[in-house]
Coordinates of N, CA and C in Angstrom, one line a residue:
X1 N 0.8 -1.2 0.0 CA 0.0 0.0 0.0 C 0.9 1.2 0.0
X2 N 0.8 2.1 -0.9 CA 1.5 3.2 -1.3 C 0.8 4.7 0.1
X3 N 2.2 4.8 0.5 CA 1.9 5.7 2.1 C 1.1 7.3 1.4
X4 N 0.2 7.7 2.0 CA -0.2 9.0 1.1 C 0.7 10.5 0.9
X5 N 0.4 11.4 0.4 CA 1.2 12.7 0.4 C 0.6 13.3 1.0
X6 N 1.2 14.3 1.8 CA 1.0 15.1 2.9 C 0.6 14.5 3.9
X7 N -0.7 15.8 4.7 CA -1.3 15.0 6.2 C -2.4 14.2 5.7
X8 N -1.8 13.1 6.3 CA -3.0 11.9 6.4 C -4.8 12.2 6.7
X9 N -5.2 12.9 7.4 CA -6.6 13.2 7.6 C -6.7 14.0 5.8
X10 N -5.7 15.2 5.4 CA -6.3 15.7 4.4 C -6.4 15.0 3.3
X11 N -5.8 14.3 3.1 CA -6.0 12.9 2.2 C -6.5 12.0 2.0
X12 N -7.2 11.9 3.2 CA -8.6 11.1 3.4 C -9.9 11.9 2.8
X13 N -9.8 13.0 3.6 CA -10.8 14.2 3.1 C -10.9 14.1 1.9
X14 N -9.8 14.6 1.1 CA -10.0 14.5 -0.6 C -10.4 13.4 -1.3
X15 N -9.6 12.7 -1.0 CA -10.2 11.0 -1.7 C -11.5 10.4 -1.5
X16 N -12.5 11.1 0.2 CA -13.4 11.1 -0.3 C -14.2 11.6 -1.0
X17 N -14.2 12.9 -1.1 CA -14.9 13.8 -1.9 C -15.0 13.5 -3.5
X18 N -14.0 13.0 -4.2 CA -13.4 12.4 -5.4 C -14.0 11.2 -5.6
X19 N -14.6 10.4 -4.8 CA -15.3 9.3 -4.7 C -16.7 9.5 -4.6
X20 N -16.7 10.5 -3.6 CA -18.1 10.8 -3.4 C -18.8 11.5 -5.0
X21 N -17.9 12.1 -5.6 CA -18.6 12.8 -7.0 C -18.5 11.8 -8.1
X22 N -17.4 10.8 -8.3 CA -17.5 9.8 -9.3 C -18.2 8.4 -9.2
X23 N -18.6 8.2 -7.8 CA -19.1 7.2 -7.6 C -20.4 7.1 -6.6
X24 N -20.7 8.4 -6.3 CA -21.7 8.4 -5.2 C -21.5 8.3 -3.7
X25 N -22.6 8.9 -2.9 CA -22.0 8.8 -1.5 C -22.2 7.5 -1.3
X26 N -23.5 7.0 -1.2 CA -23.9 5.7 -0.9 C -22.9 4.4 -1.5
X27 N -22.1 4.5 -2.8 CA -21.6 3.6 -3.4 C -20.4 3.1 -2.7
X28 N -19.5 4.9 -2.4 CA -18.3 4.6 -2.2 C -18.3 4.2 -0.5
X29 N -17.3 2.9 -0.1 CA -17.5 2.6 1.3 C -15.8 2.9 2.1
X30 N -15.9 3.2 3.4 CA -14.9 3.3 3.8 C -13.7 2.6 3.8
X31 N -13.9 1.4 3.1 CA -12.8 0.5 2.8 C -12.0 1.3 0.9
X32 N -13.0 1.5 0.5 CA -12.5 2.3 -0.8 C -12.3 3.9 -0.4
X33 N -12.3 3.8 0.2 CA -11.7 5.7 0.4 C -10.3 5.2 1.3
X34 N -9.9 4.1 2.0 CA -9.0 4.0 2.5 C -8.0 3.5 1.5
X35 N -8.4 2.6 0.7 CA -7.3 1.8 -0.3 C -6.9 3.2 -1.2
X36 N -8.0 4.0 -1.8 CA -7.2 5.1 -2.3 C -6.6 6.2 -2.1
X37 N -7.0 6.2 -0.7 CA -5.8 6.9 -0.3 C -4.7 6.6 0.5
X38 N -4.4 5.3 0.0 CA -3.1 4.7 0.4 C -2.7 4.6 2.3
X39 N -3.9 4.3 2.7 CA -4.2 4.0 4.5 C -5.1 3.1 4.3
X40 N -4.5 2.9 6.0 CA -5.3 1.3 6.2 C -6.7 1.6 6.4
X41 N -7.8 0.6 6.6 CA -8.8 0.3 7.1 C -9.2 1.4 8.7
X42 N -8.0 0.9 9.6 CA -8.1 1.3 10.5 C -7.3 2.9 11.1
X43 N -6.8 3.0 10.3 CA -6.0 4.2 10.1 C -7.3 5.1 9.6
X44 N -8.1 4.8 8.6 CA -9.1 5.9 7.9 C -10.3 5.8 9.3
X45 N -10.3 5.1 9.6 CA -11.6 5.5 11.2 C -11.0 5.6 12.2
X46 N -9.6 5.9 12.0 CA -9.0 6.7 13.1 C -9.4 8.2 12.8
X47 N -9.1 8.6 11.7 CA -9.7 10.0 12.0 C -11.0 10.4 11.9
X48 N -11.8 9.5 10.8 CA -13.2 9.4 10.7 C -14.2 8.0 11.0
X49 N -14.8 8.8 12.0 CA -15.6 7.0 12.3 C -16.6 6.7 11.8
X50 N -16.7 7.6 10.8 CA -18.0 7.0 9.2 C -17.9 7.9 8.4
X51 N -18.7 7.5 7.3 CA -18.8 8.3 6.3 C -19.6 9.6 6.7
X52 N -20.6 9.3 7.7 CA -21.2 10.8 8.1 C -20.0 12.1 8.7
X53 N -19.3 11.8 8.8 CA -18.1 11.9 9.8 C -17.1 12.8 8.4
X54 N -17.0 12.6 7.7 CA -16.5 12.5 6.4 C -17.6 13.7 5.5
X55 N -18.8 13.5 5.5 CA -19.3 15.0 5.2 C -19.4 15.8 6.0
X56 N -19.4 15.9 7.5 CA -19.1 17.1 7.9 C -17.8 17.5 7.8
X57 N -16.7 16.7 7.5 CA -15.4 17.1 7.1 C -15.7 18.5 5.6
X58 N -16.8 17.8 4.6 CA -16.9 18.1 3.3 C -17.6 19.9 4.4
X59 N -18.7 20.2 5.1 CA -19.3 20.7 5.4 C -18.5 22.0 6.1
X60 N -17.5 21.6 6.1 CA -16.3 22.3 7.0 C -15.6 23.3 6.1
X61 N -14.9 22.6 5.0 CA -14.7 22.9 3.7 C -14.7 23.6 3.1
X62 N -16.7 23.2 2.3 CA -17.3 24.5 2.2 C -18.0 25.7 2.9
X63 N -17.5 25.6 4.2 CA -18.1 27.0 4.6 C -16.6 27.9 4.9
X64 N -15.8 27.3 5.1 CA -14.5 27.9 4.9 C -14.0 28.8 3.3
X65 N -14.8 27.9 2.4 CA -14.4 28.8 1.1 C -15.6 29.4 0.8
X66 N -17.1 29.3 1.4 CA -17.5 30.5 1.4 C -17.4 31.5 1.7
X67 N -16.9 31.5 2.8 CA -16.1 32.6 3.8 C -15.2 33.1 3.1
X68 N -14.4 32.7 2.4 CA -13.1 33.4 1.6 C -14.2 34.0 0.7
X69 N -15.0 33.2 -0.3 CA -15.5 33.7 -1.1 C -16.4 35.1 -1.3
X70 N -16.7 35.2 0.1 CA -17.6 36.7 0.4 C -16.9 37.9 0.9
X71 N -15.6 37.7 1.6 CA -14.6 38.3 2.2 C -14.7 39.9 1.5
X72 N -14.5 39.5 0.3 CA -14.2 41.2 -0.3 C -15.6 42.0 -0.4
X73 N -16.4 41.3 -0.9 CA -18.1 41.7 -1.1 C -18.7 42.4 0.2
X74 N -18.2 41.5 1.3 CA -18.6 41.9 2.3 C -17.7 43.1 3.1
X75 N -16.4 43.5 2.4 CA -15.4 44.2 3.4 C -16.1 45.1 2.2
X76 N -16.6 45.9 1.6 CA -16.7 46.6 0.4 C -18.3 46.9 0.0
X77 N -19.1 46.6 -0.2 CA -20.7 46.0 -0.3 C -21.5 47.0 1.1
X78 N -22.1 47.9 0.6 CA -22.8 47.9 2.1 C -24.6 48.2 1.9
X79 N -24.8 48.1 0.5 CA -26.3 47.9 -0.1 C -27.0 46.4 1.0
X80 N -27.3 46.2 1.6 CA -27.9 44.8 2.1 C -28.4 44.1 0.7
X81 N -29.5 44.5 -0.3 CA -29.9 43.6 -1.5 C -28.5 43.0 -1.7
X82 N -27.5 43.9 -2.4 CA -26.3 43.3 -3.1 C -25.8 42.3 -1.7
X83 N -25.3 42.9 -0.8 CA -25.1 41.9 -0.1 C -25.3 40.7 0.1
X84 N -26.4 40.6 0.3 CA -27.4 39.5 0.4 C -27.1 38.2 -0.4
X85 N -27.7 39.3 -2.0 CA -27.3 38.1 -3.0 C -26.3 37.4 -3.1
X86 N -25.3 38.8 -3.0 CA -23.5 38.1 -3.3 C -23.3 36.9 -2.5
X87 N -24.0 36.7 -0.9 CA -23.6 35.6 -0.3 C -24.1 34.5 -0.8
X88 N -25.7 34.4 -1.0 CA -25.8 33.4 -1.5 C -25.6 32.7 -2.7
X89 N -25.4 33.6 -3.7 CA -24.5 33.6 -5.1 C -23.5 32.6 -5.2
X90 N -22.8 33.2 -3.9 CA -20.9 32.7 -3.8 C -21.2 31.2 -3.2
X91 N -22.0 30.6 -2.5 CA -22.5 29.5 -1.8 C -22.9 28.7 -3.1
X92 N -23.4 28.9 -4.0 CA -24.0 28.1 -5.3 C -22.8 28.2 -6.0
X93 N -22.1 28.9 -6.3 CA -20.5 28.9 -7.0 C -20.0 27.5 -6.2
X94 N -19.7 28.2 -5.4 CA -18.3 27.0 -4.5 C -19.0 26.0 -4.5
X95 N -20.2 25.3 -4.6 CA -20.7 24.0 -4.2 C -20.8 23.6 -5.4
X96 N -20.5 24.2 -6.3 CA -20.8 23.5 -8.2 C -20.5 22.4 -8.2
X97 N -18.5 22.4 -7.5 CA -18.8 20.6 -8.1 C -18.8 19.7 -7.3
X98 N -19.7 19.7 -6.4 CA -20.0 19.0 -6.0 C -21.5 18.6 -6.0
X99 N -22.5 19.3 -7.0 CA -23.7 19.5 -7.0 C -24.4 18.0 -7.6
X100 N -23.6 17.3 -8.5 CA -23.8 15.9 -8.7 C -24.1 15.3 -7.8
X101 N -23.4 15.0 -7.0 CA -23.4 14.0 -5.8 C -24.6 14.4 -4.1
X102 N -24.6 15.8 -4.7 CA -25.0 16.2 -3.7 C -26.7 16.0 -2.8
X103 N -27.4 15.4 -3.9 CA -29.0 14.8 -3.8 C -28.9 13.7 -3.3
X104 N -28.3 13.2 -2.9 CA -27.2 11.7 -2.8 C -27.4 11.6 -1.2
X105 N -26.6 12.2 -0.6 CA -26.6 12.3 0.9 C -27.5 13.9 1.4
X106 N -27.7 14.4 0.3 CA -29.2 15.0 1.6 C -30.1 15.1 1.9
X107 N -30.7 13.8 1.0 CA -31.8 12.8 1.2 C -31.8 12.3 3.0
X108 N -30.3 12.2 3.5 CA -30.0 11.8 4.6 C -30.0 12.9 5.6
X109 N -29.5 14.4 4.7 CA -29.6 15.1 6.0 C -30.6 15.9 6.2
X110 N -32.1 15.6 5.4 CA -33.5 16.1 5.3 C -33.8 15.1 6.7
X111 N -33.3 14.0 7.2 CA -33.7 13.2 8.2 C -33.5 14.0 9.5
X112 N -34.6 14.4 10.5 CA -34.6 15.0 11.9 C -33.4 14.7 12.2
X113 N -33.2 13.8 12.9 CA -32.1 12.8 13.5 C -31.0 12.6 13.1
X114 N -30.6 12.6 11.8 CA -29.7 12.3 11.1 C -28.4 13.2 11.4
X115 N -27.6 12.8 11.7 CA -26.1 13.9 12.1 C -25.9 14.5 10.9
X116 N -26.2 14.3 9.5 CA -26.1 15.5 8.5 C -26.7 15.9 8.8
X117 N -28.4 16.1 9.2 CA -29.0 17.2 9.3 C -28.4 18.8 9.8
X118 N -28.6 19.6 9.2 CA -27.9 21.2 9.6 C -28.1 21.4 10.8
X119 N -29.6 20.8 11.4 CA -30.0 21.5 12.4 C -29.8 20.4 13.6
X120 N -28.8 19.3 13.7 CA -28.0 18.2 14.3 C -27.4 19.0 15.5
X121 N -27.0 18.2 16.4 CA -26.2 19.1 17.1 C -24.4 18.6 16.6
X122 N -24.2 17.5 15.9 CA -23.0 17.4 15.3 C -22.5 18.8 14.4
X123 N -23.6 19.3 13.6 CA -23.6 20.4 12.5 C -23.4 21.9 13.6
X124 N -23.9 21.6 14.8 CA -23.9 22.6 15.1 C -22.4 24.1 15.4
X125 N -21.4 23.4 15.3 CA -20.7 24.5 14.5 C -20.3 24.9 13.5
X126 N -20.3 24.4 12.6 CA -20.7 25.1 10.9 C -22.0 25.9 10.5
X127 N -23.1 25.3 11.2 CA -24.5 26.4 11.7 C -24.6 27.6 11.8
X128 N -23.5 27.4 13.3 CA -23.3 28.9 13.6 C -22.1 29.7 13.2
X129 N -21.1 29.1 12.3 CA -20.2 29.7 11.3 C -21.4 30.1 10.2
X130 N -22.3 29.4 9.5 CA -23.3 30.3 8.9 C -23.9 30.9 9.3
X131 N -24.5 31.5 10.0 CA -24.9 32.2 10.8 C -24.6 33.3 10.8
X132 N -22.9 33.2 11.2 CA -22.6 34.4 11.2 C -21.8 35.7 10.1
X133 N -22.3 34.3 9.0 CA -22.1 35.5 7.6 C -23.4 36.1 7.5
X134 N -24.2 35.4 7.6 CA -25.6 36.4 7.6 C -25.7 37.6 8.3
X135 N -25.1 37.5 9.8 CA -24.7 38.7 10.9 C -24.4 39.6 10.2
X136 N -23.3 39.5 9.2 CA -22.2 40.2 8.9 C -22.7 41.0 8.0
X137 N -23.8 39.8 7.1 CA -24.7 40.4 5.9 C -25.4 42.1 6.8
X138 N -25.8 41.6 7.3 CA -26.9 42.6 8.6 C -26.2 43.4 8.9
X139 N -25.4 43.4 9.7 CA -24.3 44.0 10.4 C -23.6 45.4 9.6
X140 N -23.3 44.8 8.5 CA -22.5 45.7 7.5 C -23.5 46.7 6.3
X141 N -24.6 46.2 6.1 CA -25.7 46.7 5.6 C -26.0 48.3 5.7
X142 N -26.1 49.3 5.0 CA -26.7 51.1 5.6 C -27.8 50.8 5.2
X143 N -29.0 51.4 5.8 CA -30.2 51.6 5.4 C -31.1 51.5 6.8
X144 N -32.0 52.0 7.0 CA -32.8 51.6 8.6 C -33.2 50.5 8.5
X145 N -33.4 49.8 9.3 CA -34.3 48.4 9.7 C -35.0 48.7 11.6
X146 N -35.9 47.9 11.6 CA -36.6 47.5 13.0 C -35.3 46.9 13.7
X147 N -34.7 47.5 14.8 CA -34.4 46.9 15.2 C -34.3 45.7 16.2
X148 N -35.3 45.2 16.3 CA -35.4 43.8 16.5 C -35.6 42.7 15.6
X149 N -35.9 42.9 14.3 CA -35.8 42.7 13.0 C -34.0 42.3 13.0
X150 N -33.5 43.4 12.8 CA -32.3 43.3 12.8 C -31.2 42.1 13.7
X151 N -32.2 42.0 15.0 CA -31.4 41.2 15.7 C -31.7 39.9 15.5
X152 N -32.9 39.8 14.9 CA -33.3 37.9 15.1 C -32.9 38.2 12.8
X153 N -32.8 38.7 12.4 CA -32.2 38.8 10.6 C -31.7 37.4 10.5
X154 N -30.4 37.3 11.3 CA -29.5 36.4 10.4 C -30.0 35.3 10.7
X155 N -30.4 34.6 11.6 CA -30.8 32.8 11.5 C -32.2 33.1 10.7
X156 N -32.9 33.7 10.6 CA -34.0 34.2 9.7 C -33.7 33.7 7.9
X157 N -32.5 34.4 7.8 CA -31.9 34.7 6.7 C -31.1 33.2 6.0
X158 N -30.6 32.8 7.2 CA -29.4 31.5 6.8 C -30.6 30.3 6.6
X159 N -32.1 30.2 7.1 CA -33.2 29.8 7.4 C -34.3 29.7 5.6
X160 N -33.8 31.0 5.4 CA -34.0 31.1 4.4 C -33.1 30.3 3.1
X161 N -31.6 30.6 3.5 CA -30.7 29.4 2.6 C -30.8 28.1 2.5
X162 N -31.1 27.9 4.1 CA -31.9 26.0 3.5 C -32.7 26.2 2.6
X163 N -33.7 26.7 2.3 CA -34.8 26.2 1.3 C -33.9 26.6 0.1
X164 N -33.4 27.3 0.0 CA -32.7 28.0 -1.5 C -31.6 26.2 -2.0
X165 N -30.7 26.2 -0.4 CA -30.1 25.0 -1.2 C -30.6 23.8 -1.2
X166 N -32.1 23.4 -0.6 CA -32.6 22.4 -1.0 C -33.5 22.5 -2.3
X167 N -33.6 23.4 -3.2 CA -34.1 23.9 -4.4 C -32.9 23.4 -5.1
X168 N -31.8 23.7 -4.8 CA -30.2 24.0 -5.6 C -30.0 22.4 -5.9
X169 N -30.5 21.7 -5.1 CA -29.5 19.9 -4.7 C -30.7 19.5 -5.9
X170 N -31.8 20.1 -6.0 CA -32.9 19.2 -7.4 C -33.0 20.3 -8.8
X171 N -32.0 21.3 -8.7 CA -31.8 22.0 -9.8 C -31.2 21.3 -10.9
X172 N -32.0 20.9 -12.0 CA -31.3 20.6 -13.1 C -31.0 21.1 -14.3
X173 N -31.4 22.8 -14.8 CA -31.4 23.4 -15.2 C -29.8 24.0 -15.4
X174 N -29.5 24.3 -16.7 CA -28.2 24.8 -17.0 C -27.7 25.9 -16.6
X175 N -26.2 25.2 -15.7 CA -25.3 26.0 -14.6 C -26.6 26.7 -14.0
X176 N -27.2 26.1 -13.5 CA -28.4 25.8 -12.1 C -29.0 27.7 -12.0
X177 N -29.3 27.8 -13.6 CA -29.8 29.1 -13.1 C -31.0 29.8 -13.0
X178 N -32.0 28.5 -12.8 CA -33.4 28.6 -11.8 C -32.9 29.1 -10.3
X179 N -31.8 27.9 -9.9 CA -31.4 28.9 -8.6 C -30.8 30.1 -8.4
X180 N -30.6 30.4 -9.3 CA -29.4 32.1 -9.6 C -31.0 33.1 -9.5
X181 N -32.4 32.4 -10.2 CA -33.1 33.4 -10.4 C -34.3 33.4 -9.0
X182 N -33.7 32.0 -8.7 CA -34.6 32.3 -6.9 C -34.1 32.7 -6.2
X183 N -32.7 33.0 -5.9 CA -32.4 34.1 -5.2 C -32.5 35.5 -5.9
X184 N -32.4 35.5 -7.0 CA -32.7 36.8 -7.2 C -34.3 38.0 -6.6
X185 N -34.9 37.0 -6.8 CA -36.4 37.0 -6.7 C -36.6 37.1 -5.3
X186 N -36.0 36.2 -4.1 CA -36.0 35.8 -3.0 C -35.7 37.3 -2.3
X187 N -34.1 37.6 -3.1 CA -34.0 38.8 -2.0 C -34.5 40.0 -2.6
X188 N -34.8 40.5 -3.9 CA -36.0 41.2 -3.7 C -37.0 41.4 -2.9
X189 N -37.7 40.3 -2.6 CA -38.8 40.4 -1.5 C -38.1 41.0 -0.2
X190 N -37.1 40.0 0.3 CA -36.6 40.0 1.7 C -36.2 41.9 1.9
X191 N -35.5 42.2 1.1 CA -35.0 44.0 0.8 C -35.9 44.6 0.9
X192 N -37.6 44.2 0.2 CA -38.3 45.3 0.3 C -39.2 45.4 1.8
X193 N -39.2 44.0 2.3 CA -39.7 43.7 3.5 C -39.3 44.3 5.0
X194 N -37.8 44.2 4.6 CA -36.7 44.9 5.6 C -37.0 46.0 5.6
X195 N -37.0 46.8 3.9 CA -36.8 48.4 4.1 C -37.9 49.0 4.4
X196 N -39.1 47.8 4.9 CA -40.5 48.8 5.0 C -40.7 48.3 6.4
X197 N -39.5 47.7 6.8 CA -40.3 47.2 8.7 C -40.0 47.9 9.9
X198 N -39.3 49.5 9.3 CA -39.3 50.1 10.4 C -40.6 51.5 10.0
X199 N -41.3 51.2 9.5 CA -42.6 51.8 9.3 C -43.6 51.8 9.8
X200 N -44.3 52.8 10.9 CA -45.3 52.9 11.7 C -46.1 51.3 11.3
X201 N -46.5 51.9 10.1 CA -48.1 51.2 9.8 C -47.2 49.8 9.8
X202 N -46.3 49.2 9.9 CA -45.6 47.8 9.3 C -44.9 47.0 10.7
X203 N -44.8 48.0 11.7 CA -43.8 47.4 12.9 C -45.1 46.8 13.5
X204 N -46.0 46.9 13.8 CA -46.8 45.7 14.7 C -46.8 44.3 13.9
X205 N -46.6 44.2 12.5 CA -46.9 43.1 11.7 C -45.7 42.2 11.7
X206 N -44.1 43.3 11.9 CA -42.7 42.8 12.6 C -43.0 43.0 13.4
X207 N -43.7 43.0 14.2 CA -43.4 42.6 15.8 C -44.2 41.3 16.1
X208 N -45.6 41.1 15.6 CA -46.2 39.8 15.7 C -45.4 38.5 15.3
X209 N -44.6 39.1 14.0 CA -44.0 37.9 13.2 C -42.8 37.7 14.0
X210 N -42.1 38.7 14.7 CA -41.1 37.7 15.5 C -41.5 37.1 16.6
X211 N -43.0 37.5 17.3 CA -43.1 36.9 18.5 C -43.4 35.7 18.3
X212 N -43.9 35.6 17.0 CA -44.1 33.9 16.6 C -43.1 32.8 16.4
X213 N -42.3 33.7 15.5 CA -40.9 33.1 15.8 C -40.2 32.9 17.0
X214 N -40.1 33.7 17.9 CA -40.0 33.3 19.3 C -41.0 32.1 19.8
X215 N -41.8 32.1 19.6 CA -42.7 31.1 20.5 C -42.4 30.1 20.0
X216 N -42.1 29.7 18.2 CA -42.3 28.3 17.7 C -41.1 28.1 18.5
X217 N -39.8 29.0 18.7 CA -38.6 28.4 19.3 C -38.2 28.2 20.4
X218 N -39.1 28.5 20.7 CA -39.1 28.0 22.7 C -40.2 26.5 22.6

């Protein structure tokens, strides 16, 4: 067995991902992600003790290069619409290629229970690394908002990106741009909603809507 190049965990990471896009999540098993990447059996569930284990590795990844990916948008950007979009834009970029494979295992993480699930407590720090691009969305934004609007925004917001990327994972449309035009559409709405909810006649209708949201989450 040929010893791998570089650090061993990131060479696991990659070989499965490479597996996971040519061969499926479900197909590829942890004995073939170890033979190709030149470790043993027990050496590859030394650092991962399944394959669920192995997409939140993938999960990690991509919220790291979306984070690079918004960096400048967000240090520069201070329209919230443009904002907005740019982040989820850059989130459908970076996940391209992996977009094959990707209906594959989130069939698994649509499951309550399931440790893919986003809303898992395994997931739960990549969650709140998403999260807190949305903050940032908010945060960095000029324009008035309610401010309590403002404060419950970003899990509202990132709340909103589940549906967008569970739209994205059954998008079959060319370079997926049904989804390019549901966000477009999406944050239209969300912009004009924000820019009218610090408005006499509009803040009791934000104020009901977050107490509800409060209540479903207690």
């Amino acid at each position: 067995m040929s010893q791998p190049r570089g650090n061993a965990r990131e060479v696991i990471v990659e070989t499965a991902l490479r597996l996971f896009r040519e061969r499926g999540y479900e197909a590829t098993t942890m004995r073939a992600i170890a033979a190709e990447a030149g470790v043993s059996v027990g050496n590859a569930y030394y650092y991962f003790a399944s394959k669920e284990a192995l997409i939140q590795a993938y999960y990690d990844r991509a919220q790291a290069a979306h984070e690079e990916a918004c960096r400048e948008l967000l240090a520069t950007e201070t329209a919230f619409a443009a904002r907005l979009s740019g982040v989820l834009k850059a989130w459908v970029e970076v996940s391209e290629p992996y977009h094959g494979f990707a209906v594959k295992f989130f069939k698994h993480a649509a499951e309550p229970d399931n440790p893919l699930s986003p809303f898992s407590a395994q997931s739960s720090p990549v969650r709140e690394a998403a999260i807190s691009i949305y903050r940032r969305v908010v945060e960095g934004a000029k324009g008035r908002m309610d401010p309590e609007l403002r404060r419950e925004l970003p899990e509202l917001l990132w709340l909103m990106s589940m549906g967008i990327i569970l739209f994205w994972v059954h998008d079959n449309s060319p370079g997926c741009e049904k989804t390019y035009r549901l966000i477009e559409v999406s944050v239209a709405m969300v912009d004009r909603l924000v820019g009218l909810s610090h408005l006499p006649g509009l803040r009791g209708i934000t104020k009901d809507f977050l107490a509800a949201i409060q209540e479903l989450r207690g």
